XYZ file of C-alpha atoms in Angstrom:
713
model
C -89.705 50.729 29.707
C -93.001 51.668 28.081
C -92.929 53.135 24.540
C -94.102 56.554 25.684
C -91.452 56.637 28.387
C -88.748 55.805 25.832
C -89.991 58.528 23.548
C -90.230 61.071 26.366
C -86.718 60.260 27.579
C -85.222 60.763 24.114
C -87.181 64.000 23.709
C -85.825 65.336 27.022
C -82.253 64.420 26.015
C -82.809 66.139 22.649
C -84.008 69.332 24.325
C -80.967 69.264 26.598
C -78.708 68.860 23.547
C -80.429 71.807 21.873
C -79.906 73.926 24.990
C -76.185 73.030 25.125
C -75.770 73.761 21.417
C -77.522 77.092 21.818
C -75.205 77.996 24.702
C -72.147 77.168 22.600
C -73.485 79.247 19.701
C -74.237 82.181 22.019
C -70.726 82.111 23.475
C -69.116 83.177 20.195
C -68.264 86.901 19.797
C -70.817 88.959 17.867
C -69.999 92.045 15.810
C -73.416 92.731 14.285
C -72.013 92.530 10.751
C -72.839 90.467 7.694
C -69.580 89.651 5.914
C -68.833 87.959 2.605
C -65.611 87.144 0.721
C -64.222 90.108 -1.209
C -63.829 89.691 -4.953
C -60.144 90.476 -4.638
C -57.389 88.145 -3.475
C -58.158 88.613 0.207
C -60.378 90.480 2.612
C -64.026 90.522 3.681
C -66.711 92.902 2.453
C -69.306 94.377 4.840
C -72.726 93.654 3.306
C -74.897 94.804 6.198
C -74.597 96.403 9.623
C -77.208 95.213 12.106
C -79.167 98.074 13.773
C -78.222 96.707 17.217
C -74.577 96.185 16.262
C -72.016 97.522 18.748
C -70.136 98.731 15.655
C -73.038 100.676 14.114
C -71.865 104.083 12.939
C -68.240 102.988 12.980
C -68.095 100.567 10.058
C -69.962 101.371 6.846
C -71.614 98.975 4.409
C -69.305 98.260 1.465
C -66.118 98.552 3.472
C -63.483 95.900 2.770
C -61.699 94.538 5.830
C -58.287 93.016 5.129
C -57.053 92.375 8.650
C -57.545 92.604 12.397
C -54.998 94.276 14.652
C -55.047 92.891 18.187
C -54.522 95.036 21.262
C -50.953 93.752 21.544
C -50.212 94.920 17.999
C -50.414 91.519 16.282
C -51.730 91.718 12.707
C -54.113 88.910 11.696
C -54.879 88.788 7.952
C -58.491 88.105 6.964
C -59.199 85.763 4.044
C -62.522 85.009 2.365
C -62.545 81.408 3.601
C -63.024 82.625 7.195
C -66.763 82.975 6.536
C -67.097 79.642 4.704
C -70.204 77.756 5.770
C -68.445 74.367 5.501
C -64.659 74.782 5.975
C -63.914 71.043 5.783
C -63.939 71.482 2.007
C -60.466 72.983 2.453
C -57.335 70.896 2.249
C -55.997 69.732 5.600
C -53.203 72.324 5.407
C -55.627 75.167 4.753
C -58.060 73.782 7.323
C -55.407 73.782 10.059
C -54.538 77.376 9.178
C -58.256 78.204 9.219
C -58.640 76.792 12.737
C -55.551 78.685 13.914
C -56.924 81.964 12.541
C -60.301 81.318 14.193
C -58.589 80.890 17.566
C -56.468 84.033 17.112
C -59.478 86.111 16.069
C -61.575 84.799 18.961
C -58.860 85.687 21.484
C -58.240 89.126 19.965
C -61.925 90.075 19.934
C -62.527 88.843 23.486
C -59.469 90.724 24.804
C -60.819 94.063 23.557
C -58.967 96.937 21.962
C -58.880 95.283 18.534
C -59.083 97.311 15.344
C -60.151 96.425 11.805
C -57.670 97.237 9.057
C -59.528 98.404 5.941
C -58.386 98.033 2.334
C -57.999 101.810 2.228
C -55.352 101.577 4.963
C -57.576 103.108 7.626
C -58.115 101.421 10.964
C -61.397 101.472 12.872
C -62.060 100.174 16.376
C -64.142 97.008 16.635
C -66.242 95.879 19.590
C -67.453 92.290 20.135
C -70.169 91.142 22.540
C -71.756 87.761 23.275
C -74.218 86.668 20.605
C -77.782 87.842 21.464
C -80.539 85.244 21.810
C -82.495 86.708 18.917
C -79.704 85.711 16.541
C -80.713 82.073 17.064
C -84.090 82.659 15.395
C -82.658 82.264 11.908
C -80.492 79.478 10.556
C -79.821 77.936 13.976
C -83.535 77.431 14.634
C -84.209 76.030 11.155
C -81.336 73.540 11.370
C -82.514 72.518 14.830
C -86.052 72.087 13.539
C -84.846 69.790 10.735
C -82.929 67.619 13.163
C -85.660 67.540 15.783
C -88.291 66.408 13.267
C -85.988 63.653 11.987
C -85.210 62.530 15.542
C -88.796 62.521 16.813
C -90.130 60.689 13.760
C -87.390 58.038 13.847
C -87.407 57.544 17.611
C -91.200 57.639 17.693
C -91.336 54.579 15.431
C -88.506 52.821 17.279
C -90.154 53.394 20.675
C -93.094 51.211 19.659
C -91.015 48.632 17.742
C -87.705 48.515 19.632
C -86.824 44.941 18.615
C -86.996 45.516 14.869
C -83.625 45.854 13.145
C -85.131 48.287 10.643
C -86.503 50.642 13.300
C -83.229 50.488 15.252
C -81.254 51.565 12.201
C -83.848 54.218 11.457
C -83.629 55.508 15.041
C -79.812 55.590 14.796
C -80.066 57.662 11.633
C -82.486 60.025 13.390
C -80.140 60.516 16.348
C -77.198 61.047 13.996
C -79.217 63.526 11.949
C -80.075 65.479 15.087
C -76.394 65.636 16.057
C -75.453 66.550 12.487
C -77.872 69.470 12.280
C -77.021 70.762 15.783
C -73.291 70.858 15.057
C -73.958 72.422 11.675
C -76.158 75.020 13.368
C -73.264 75.944 15.686
C -70.522 76.517 13.125
C -72.498 76.875 9.896
C -74.551 79.787 11.246
C -71.714 81.571 13.048
C -71.420 85.227 12.221
C -67.666 85.355 11.767
C -65.606 83.779 14.506
C -65.799 80.593 16.564
C -62.973 79.435 18.787
C -60.751 77.040 16.857
C -60.777 74.512 19.694
C -64.582 74.486 19.771
C -64.694 74.494 15.972
C -62.500 71.382 15.731
C -64.597 69.437 18.253
C -67.901 70.420 16.666
C -66.601 69.665 13.158
C -65.343 66.224 14.251
C -68.715 65.364 15.795
C -70.415 66.573 12.612
C -68.272 64.250 10.466
C -69.059 61.277 12.697
C -72.794 62.022 12.629
C -72.783 62.445 8.846
C -71.076 59.086 8.323
C -73.483 57.409 10.755
C -76.515 58.780 8.934
C -75.203 57.309 5.713
C -74.262 53.942 7.252
C -77.612 53.471 8.999
C -79.750 54.412 5.990
C -77.715 52.204 3.647
C -78.005 49.310 6.123
C -81.743 49.913 6.388
C -82.230 48.589 2.865
C -80.279 45.468 3.759
C -82.813 44.486 6.438
C -86.037 46.099 5.179
C -88.617 45.018 4.091
C -86.868 41.672 4.798
C -83.256 40.688 5.545
C -81.422 39.933 2.309
C -79.027 37.508 4.026
C -77.644 36.606 7.447
C -74.400 38.515 6.838
C -74.062 41.376 9.414
C -73.989 44.221 6.906
C -75.320 46.864 9.369
C -72.510 46.195 11.853
C -69.964 46.221 9.023
C -71.254 49.537 7.657
C -71.101 51.156 11.095
C -67.539 49.875 11.601
C -66.503 51.272 8.214
C -68.061 54.619 9.147
C -66.059 54.673 12.404
C -62.852 53.793 10.564
C -63.386 56.548 8.002
C -64.064 59.010 10.815
C -60.821 58.071 12.578
C -58.932 58.484 9.287
C -60.586 61.863 8.849
C -59.483 63.007 12.292
C -55.961 61.747 11.567
C -56.150 63.858 8.393
C -55.381 60.958 6.072
C -55.578 62.072 2.476
C -55.632 65.567 1.101
C -58.958 66.606 2.665
C -62.288 65.403 4.068
C -63.287 64.863 0.459
C -61.556 61.455 0.626
C -62.553 60.289 4.109
C -66.057 61.775 4.478
C -67.740 62.888 1.271
C -66.527 60.183 -1.094
C -67.506 57.321 1.299
C -70.978 58.870 1.552
C -71.361 58.818 -2.232
C -70.141 55.198 -2.371
C -72.551 54.277 0.422
C -75.383 55.925 -1.453
C -74.681 53.799 -4.541
C -74.449 50.704 -2.339
C -77.814 51.568 -0.813
C -79.337 51.689 -4.287
C -77.950 48.217 -4.956
C -79.522 46.943 -1.729
C -82.827 48.543 -2.724
C -82.669 46.805 -6.118
C -82.026 43.473 -4.384
C -85.001 44.099 -2.095
C -87.110 44.803 -5.177
C -86.283 41.366 -6.557
C -86.802 39.699 -3.166
C -90.238 41.299 -2.702
C -91.652 39.834 -5.914
C -95.039 38.285 -5.159
C -95.275 40.177 -1.839
C -97.292 43.292 -2.683
C -97.283 44.754 0.831
C -93.489 44.575 1.058
C -93.173 45.869 -2.500
C -95.411 48.851 -1.715
C -93.456 49.682 1.453
C -90.222 49.458 -0.537
C -91.628 51.726 -3.238
C -92.516 54.308 -0.627
C -89.066 54.205 0.985
C -87.259 54.357 -2.355
C -89.347 57.368 -3.353
C -88.465 59.064 -0.077
C -84.782 58.304 -0.605
C -84.818 59.654 -4.147
C -86.884 62.750 -3.491
C -84.986 63.520 -0.281
C -81.469 62.230 -0.590
C -81.128 62.985 -4.308
C -81.692 66.634 -3.441
C -79.345 66.437 -0.457
C -76.670 64.414 -2.244
C -76.899 66.222 -5.553
C -76.930 69.733 -4.122
C -74.772 69.427 -0.987
C -72.744 66.190 -0.783
C -71.668 65.191 -4.310
C -70.152 68.536 -5.438
C -67.684 68.647 -2.486
C -66.774 65.001 -3.163
C -65.366 66.175 -6.505
C -63.786 69.363 -5.239
C -66.632 71.830 -5.875
C -68.642 73.898 -3.383
C -72.281 72.965 -2.601
C -74.785 74.171 -5.176
C -77.134 75.602 -2.530
C -76.665 76.778 1.060
C -76.605 73.979 3.608
C -79.696 75.461 5.224
C -81.674 74.821 2.027
C -80.118 71.468 1.173
C -80.747 69.945 4.570
C -84.448 70.686 4.196
C -84.468 67.461 2.164
C -84.201 65.649 5.502
C -87.883 66.362 6.062
C -88.863 64.635 2.810
C -86.515 61.735 3.480
C -87.505 61.034 7.078
C -91.216 61.578 6.756
C -91.279 59.428 3.620
C -89.321 56.544 5.144
C -91.470 56.779 8.265
C -94.574 56.330 6.133
C -93.029 53.236 4.567
C -91.924 51.722 7.875
C -95.319 52.096 9.522
C -97.019 51.102 6.236
C -99.487 53.976 6.353
C -102.040 54.067 3.509
C -99.735 52.241 1.145
C -102.518 51.626 -1.348
C -102.183 55.260 -2.483
C -98.687 54.581 -3.773
C -99.938 52.317 -6.561
C -101.603 55.316 -8.152
C -98.746 57.790 -8.284
C -95.582 55.666 -8.024
C -95.196 55.427 -11.796
C -96.249 59.056 -12.303
C -93.544 60.271 -9.908
C -90.817 58.465 -11.802
C -92.096 59.812 -15.106
C -92.057 63.323 -13.657
C -88.503 62.816 -12.371
C -87.369 61.436 -15.733
C -88.879 64.418 -17.561
C -86.931 66.940 -15.507
C -83.743 64.902 -15.803
C -84.120 64.690 -19.581
C -84.408 68.477 -19.907
C -81.286 68.989 -17.770
C -79.237 66.387 -19.677
C -80.267 67.769 -23.071
C -79.484 71.279 -21.909
C -76.000 70.238 -20.752
C -75.289 68.370 -24.015
C -76.358 71.304 -26.165
C -74.238 73.758 -24.153
C -71.078 71.697 -23.661
C -71.242 69.466 -26.728
C -72.771 71.650 -29.420
C -71.664 74.996 -28.034
C -75.043 76.739 -27.983
C -75.750 79.579 -25.606
C -77.720 78.759 -22.473
C -80.877 80.506 -23.751
C -80.976 78.646 -27.073
C -79.969 75.379 -25.417
C -82.786 75.582 -22.871
C -85.346 76.421 -25.562
C -84.218 73.559 -27.794
C -84.084 71.043 -24.929
C -87.631 71.956 -23.893
C -88.800 71.553 -27.493
C -87.148 68.132 -27.820
C -88.642 67.041 -24.507
C -92.067 68.201 -25.631
C -91.882 66.484 -29.027
C -90.236 63.229 -27.958
C -90.495 62.692 -24.223
C -94.127 63.517 -23.558
C -95.512 61.167 -26.269
C -93.083 58.524 -24.997
C -94.240 59.146 -21.434
C -97.878 58.696 -22.448
C -97.034 55.442 -24.206
C -95.167 54.184 -21.146
C -98.081 55.126 -18.912
C -100.576 53.339 -21.160
C -98.271 50.337 -21.490
C -97.007 49.882 -17.931
C -98.614 52.382 -15.588
C -102.108 50.894 -16.002
C -101.118 47.247 -16.231
C -102.768 46.427 -12.913
C -105.877 48.544 -13.414
C -109.331 47.076 -13.665
C -111.084 46.466 -16.959
C -114.339 48.134 -16.040
C -115.838 47.382 -19.445
C -115.311 43.637 -18.967
C -116.731 43.764 -15.456
C -119.838 45.627 -16.592
C -120.303 43.293 -19.569
C -120.128 40.267 -17.275
C -122.499 41.912 -14.823
C -125.072 42.674 -17.531
C -124.836 39.104 -18.886
C -125.403 37.662 -15.416
C -128.315 39.945 -14.662
C -130.134 39.376 -17.946
C -129.688 35.601 -17.745
C -130.688 35.329 -14.065
C -134.270 34.305 -13.412
C -134.105 34.320 -9.601
C -132.436 36.281 -6.827
C -130.492 33.168 -5.848
C -128.765 33.113 -9.243
C -127.680 36.747 -8.847
C -126.347 36.065 -5.347
C -124.435 33.008 -6.576
C -122.934 35.062 -9.417
C -121.768 37.882 -7.079
C -118.541 36.180 -5.826
C -117.661 35.098 -9.383
C -118.070 38.683 -10.583
C -115.724 39.940 -7.857
C -113.149 37.267 -8.706
C -113.214 38.156 -12.392
C -112.992 41.901 -11.753
C -110.320 42.099 -9.047
C -108.630 38.661 -9.275
C -108.030 38.536 -5.502
C -105.580 36.119 -3.972
C -108.398 35.001 -1.683
C -112.114 35.763 -1.435
C -114.225 34.883 1.573
C -117.923 35.431 2.267
C -118.204 35.480 6.081
C -121.334 36.420 7.985
C -121.351 40.108 8.886
C -122.303 40.750 12.541
C -122.787 44.440 11.776
C -123.860 45.863 8.457
C -121.361 48.214 6.800
C -122.777 50.844 4.518
C -119.893 51.231 2.068
C -116.902 49.548 0.484
C -113.758 49.871 2.616
C -110.055 49.249 1.977
C -107.678 48.610 4.874
C -105.018 51.215 5.629
C -102.270 49.031 4.163
C -104.279 48.240 1.014
C -104.201 44.481 1.625
C -107.903 43.934 2.290
C -111.053 45.242 0.617
C -114.451 44.538 2.159
C -117.842 44.944 0.504
C -121.078 45.052 2.503
C -123.632 42.268 2.268
C -126.044 42.468 -0.628
C -129.599 43.544 0.250
C -131.386 40.645 1.878
C -128.125 38.776 2.604
C -125.962 38.511 5.730
C -122.620 37.664 4.104
C -120.115 40.371 3.267
C -117.339 39.924 0.690
C -113.738 40.036 1.936
C -111.035 40.221 -0.767
C -107.298 39.961 -0.051
C -104.518 41.157 -2.408
C -105.638 42.225 -5.881
C -104.413 40.811 -9.208
C -103.512 37.414 -7.741
C -101.296 38.994 -5.103
C -99.397 41.277 -7.501
C -100.695 44.571 -6.093
C -102.653 46.254 -3.319
C -106.164 47.612 -3.509
C -106.486 51.242 -4.571
C -109.078 53.991 -4.517
C -109.927 53.045 -8.096
C -110.791 49.552 -6.840
C -113.105 51.112 -4.278
C -114.831 53.156 -6.970
C -115.376 50.123 -9.215
C -116.497 47.945 -6.289
C -119.060 50.550 -5.244
C -120.351 50.693 -8.819
C -120.676 46.897 -9.097
C -122.331 46.694 -5.684
C -124.885 49.373 -6.574
C -125.713 47.765 -9.934
C -126.097 44.319 -8.378
C -128.351 45.784 -5.687
C -130.493 47.405 -8.382
C -130.703 44.067 -10.191
C -131.930 42.364 -7.030
C -134.521 45.079 -6.562
C -135.694 44.570 -10.149
C -136.045 40.802 -9.627
C -137.869 41.374 -6.358
C -140.255 43.761 -8.096
C -140.809 41.235 -10.891
C -141.408 38.420 -8.397
C -143.753 40.624 -6.392
C -145.764 41.355 -9.533
C -145.847 37.677 -10.492
C -146.867 36.716 -6.967
C -149.659 39.249 -7.033
C -150.920 37.871 -10.337
C -150.717 34.270 -9.067
C -152.675 35.247 -5.985
C -155.398 36.718 -8.174
C -155.573 33.541 -10.284
C -155.662 31.347 -7.175
C -158.457 33.421 -5.683
C -160.441 32.981 -8.877
C -159.804 29.219 -8.844
C -160.746 28.954 -5.195
C -163.879 31.048 -5.495
C -165.070 29.658 -8.842
C -163.742 26.128 -9.343
C -163.696 25.395 -5.608
C -167.346 26.336 -5.235
C -168.319 24.083 -8.150
C -166.377 21.101 -6.768
C -167.977 21.606 -3.363
C -171.419 21.692 -4.990
C -170.565 18.463 -6.799
C -169.595 16.773 -3.510
C -172.981 17.494 -1.942
C -175.122 17.181 -5.066
C -174.011 13.793 -6.460
C -175.406 10.490 -5.290
C -172.511 8.455 -6.650
C -169.812 7.606 -4.103
C -167.053 7.380 -6.689
C -167.841 10.776 -8.136
C -168.080 12.241 -4.644
C -164.626 10.857 -3.746
C -163.091 12.197 -6.948
C -164.627 15.609 -6.276
C -163.318 15.619 -2.707
C -159.839 14.652 -3.913
C -159.902 17.393 -6.525
C -161.057 19.880 -3.887
C -158.192 18.886 -1.562
C -155.697 19.273 -4.413
C -157.116 22.671 -5.202
C -156.766 23.788 -1.566
C -153.187 22.504 -1.508
C -152.385 24.343 -4.730
C -153.825 27.567 -3.353
C -151.913 27.208 -0.072
C -148.650 26.489 -1.907
C -149.086 29.469 -4.176
C -149.899 31.717 -1.221
C -146.496 30.821 0.192
C -147.628 30.598 3.807
C -145.089 28.592 5.861
C -146.232 25.948 8.347
C -144.659 23.952 11.150
C -143.790 20.295 10.636
C -146.331 19.334 13.317
C -149.112 21.198 11.466
C -148.228 19.391 8.241
C -148.218 16.006 10.019
C -151.583 16.670 11.671
C -153.109 17.749 8.366
C -151.815 14.623 6.632
C -153.105 12.391 9.453
C -156.666 13.671 9.118
C -156.753 13.123 5.374
C -155.030 9.703 5.454
C -157.165 8.398 8.322
C -160.347 9.398 6.479
C -159.271 7.708 3.235
C -158.087 4.499 4.923
C -161.239 4.292 7.074
C -163.388 4.617 3.971
C -161.359 1.759 2.442
C -161.600 -0.469 5.547
C -157.904 -0.255 6.393
C -156.568 0.239 9.926
C -154.067 3.109 10.507
C -151.247 3.092 13.075
C -150.016 6.727 13.246
C -146.779 7.346 15.178
C -145.597 10.974 15.512
C -144.034 12.680 18.557
C -145.453 16.234 18.722
C -142.476 17.439 20.802
C -139.975 16.467 18.094
C -141.978 17.926 15.220
C -143.142 21.270 16.591
C -139.885 23.267 16.328
C -139.231 22.893 12.573
C -140.823 25.259 10.086
C -141.498 24.275 6.483
C -142.093 26.409 3.444
C -145.438 26.161 1.711
C -143.795 24.279 -1.140
C -142.145 21.748 1.196
C -145.411 21.197 3.075
C -147.298 20.610 -0.182
C -144.665 18.179 -1.530
C -144.647 16.111 1.682
C -148.439 15.916 1.681
C -148.526 14.869 -1.983
C -145.860 12.185 -1.508
C -147.833 10.672 1.386
C -151.070 10.966 -0.584
C -149.487 9.076 -3.501
C -148.138 6.373 -1.156
C -151.578 5.864 0.446
C -153.228 5.817 -2.987
C -150.882 3.011 -4.109
C -151.674 0.997 -0.964
C -155.435 1.347 -1.426
C -155.245 0.524 -5.126
C -152.583 -2.207 -5.288
C -151.523 -3.606 -1.896
C -154.657 -5.476 -0.754
C -153.624 -4.586 2.828
C -155.731 -4.257 5.978
C -153.217 -2.340 8.086
C -150.960 0.680 7.412
C -148.288 2.127 9.685
C -147.057 5.741 9.282
C -144.053 6.751 11.397
C -142.549 10.246 11.713
C -139.048 10.530 13.206
C -136.365 13.198 13.223
C -132.749 13.553 14.335
C -130.309 16.453 14.086
C -129.707 15.899 10.373
C -132.716 14.225 8.777
C -136.482 13.906 8.807
C -137.772 10.382 8.048
C -141.394 9.576 7.164
C -142.015 5.811 6.816
C -145.212 4.359 5.281
C -145.527 0.552 5.420
C -148.360 -1.944 4.865
C -148.994 -5.667 5.370
C -150.257 -6.257 1.872
C -149.093 -8.633 -0.817
C -145.770 -6.779 -1.177
C -145.509 -6.397 -4.920
C -142.290 -5.037 -6.412
C -142.125 -1.641 -8.055
C -142.767 -3.211 -11.414
C -145.913 -4.759 -10.077
C -147.411 -1.488 -8.902
C -148.892 -0.077 -12.037
C -146.772 1.807 -14.535
C -144.496 3.343 -11.852
C -145.481 6.912 -12.755
C -146.644 7.681 -9.199
C -143.379 6.442 -7.684
C -141.342 8.548 -10.102
C -143.451 11.569 -9.181
C -142.740 10.976 -5.478
C -139.015 10.781 -6.208
C -139.070 14.064 -8.162
C -140.946 15.836 -5.367
C -138.461 14.556 -2.772
C -135.457 15.640 -4.844
C -137.024 19.081 -5.180
C -136.695 19.348 -1.389
C -133.149 17.958 -1.323
C -134.232 14.497 -0.191
C -135.070 11.075 -1.612
C -137.724 8.340 -1.621
C -136.755 4.680 -1.072
C -139.213 1.848 -1.823
C -138.756 -1.854 -1.076
C -140.592 -5.097 -0.343
C -140.466 -6.254 3.285
C -139.162 -9.745 4.033
C -142.121 -10.518 6.310
C -144.523 -9.338 3.632
C -145.801 -5.953 2.701
C -144.268 -2.856 1.145
C -142.543 0.225 2.592
C -142.006 3.755 1.287
C -139.424 5.904 3.127
C -139.172 9.665 2.615
C -135.861 11.166 3.821
C -135.425 14.962 3.922
C -132.861 17.354 5.423
C -133.852 18.288 8.965
C -133.561 22.029 8.368
């Protein structure tokens, strides 16, 4: 079954259950009166007469009703507990009497002819009708709303993750909560009377649902975020809940306090123990730790209110501190909070206010505890005790809270000062854009200490820093002029998730680094402009003079030196201009120069270069100039030292390397025999500048070879 079909099916069943519950609630007799226990030993006081009441004008507000006389003359005494919202707080003996009285009153009112006996001794006729629909718009609707929200949230998550033990337990708690609130809406919002038979069934179902809610939520912390052990705790908890329910129906013990409320309190404590064990087990797993934090917060903010105000007081023999309608509103906090933890929605926000929430909770608890100590222990009046407890909290707790926040709450925050100091140091020491780009990943590592940092190519450019919904991943866009974005996973070496504060700092670092690159680009542009001006002056002034010298001199040696100087000047100007060239263009340019020089020296040239293999590689101006100068130096050494009559220059390229080989058939002197070796060292330096190397050796058959090897791309 598809997830939406599961969800729709449960929703339809829930609506049917609501309709049945509404029909049961509407079947109870309605008098149109608001009754409350009388201050005396017995009787009910009339607090309000509804305008549409069938008894309007007959019974006055303030009247005290002490009994109901049936049409057959039977006298049924009325006690204050008949309008109790939760009658299972009574002992089993009193509860059985309560149910008997409910049945007698229901029969007497439905039979007609009944009369109320007032404390004054007067008797007034009473008329009961079926409960109008509009009476369901109050407490019944609110209770139903609580349960429906819990059910839809829990089942909505389970429908898409039906195989997860955590979502199954959560769905069970949602179903049980729906049943709990529906049954409570039937008998808790009754006006006065509900048939004892119906009351007993509804109350029994309510007890079972209450125990199941507790068992499923306690078991949830055994399996989530990860199973604590292979022991079947969820099945055991559900079995215990069923056993306690059976004991409750058998009326074991004095009251439901023993078989229902006390087990719920024990289960709550056990759930806290499971949560503490999960906290230890999730160490080093920030995503699980964040989900656990969220769920624990939901449990404390929701169930502490529910347990403290509604469940715990009856467990110790006291009535609930607030009406059930108010107390069960905590279900919304509990279920929506746990749902957020289970689906792991925007968990990075929790890092910011998790510690603050606990400090807030501790502050309120401290005021309450101090107030209780001053009243019960010291004997102060409530007014003085509250004033003094607030003063103590203000003088002691708030400074302590600030210290705790500074000491622990910010322990995972970013040292922005250190990050900015490192950034400034890098920027002021960097002389090129490449240095800034190389420093960028190191700056991110130092600032955020991610568990992993990758720099993948970005197919599409993102305009801003982004954090994933679960806070695990933070991505920064590529720096201007780059194609690689930064992808960081788990902050603080995996100890926490990324937060909005991380996003703010990352945006600041990104903007500052971008400004630094712009500054370097502006500086380089200015330097390039100045170099271009100098090169133009050299070309126009010095170049013209060298050219005049070439044509004006009659000495061949001087003419050759002038031509060589002119070629070097042109190469220097081209390199400075930064104009790229293809490998084939560089080879052709070198061939023309080398052929001319060797021809003038009476040396034959064998030039081997495949244009098809050289045309598709582009070289920078610097690479082109270095290759030309290496070949020029090699040819110069041959002319000056080799005493050769034939030179072979071969260009070859594969997928990884470019190889230029210059060999001669000369006398084959070793490196030591070729001058002072300065030219060979210069060739090696130029090759290393391009990431390559120059190898020189004497050939066995005679002659000398120089091999230039460079990366192909």
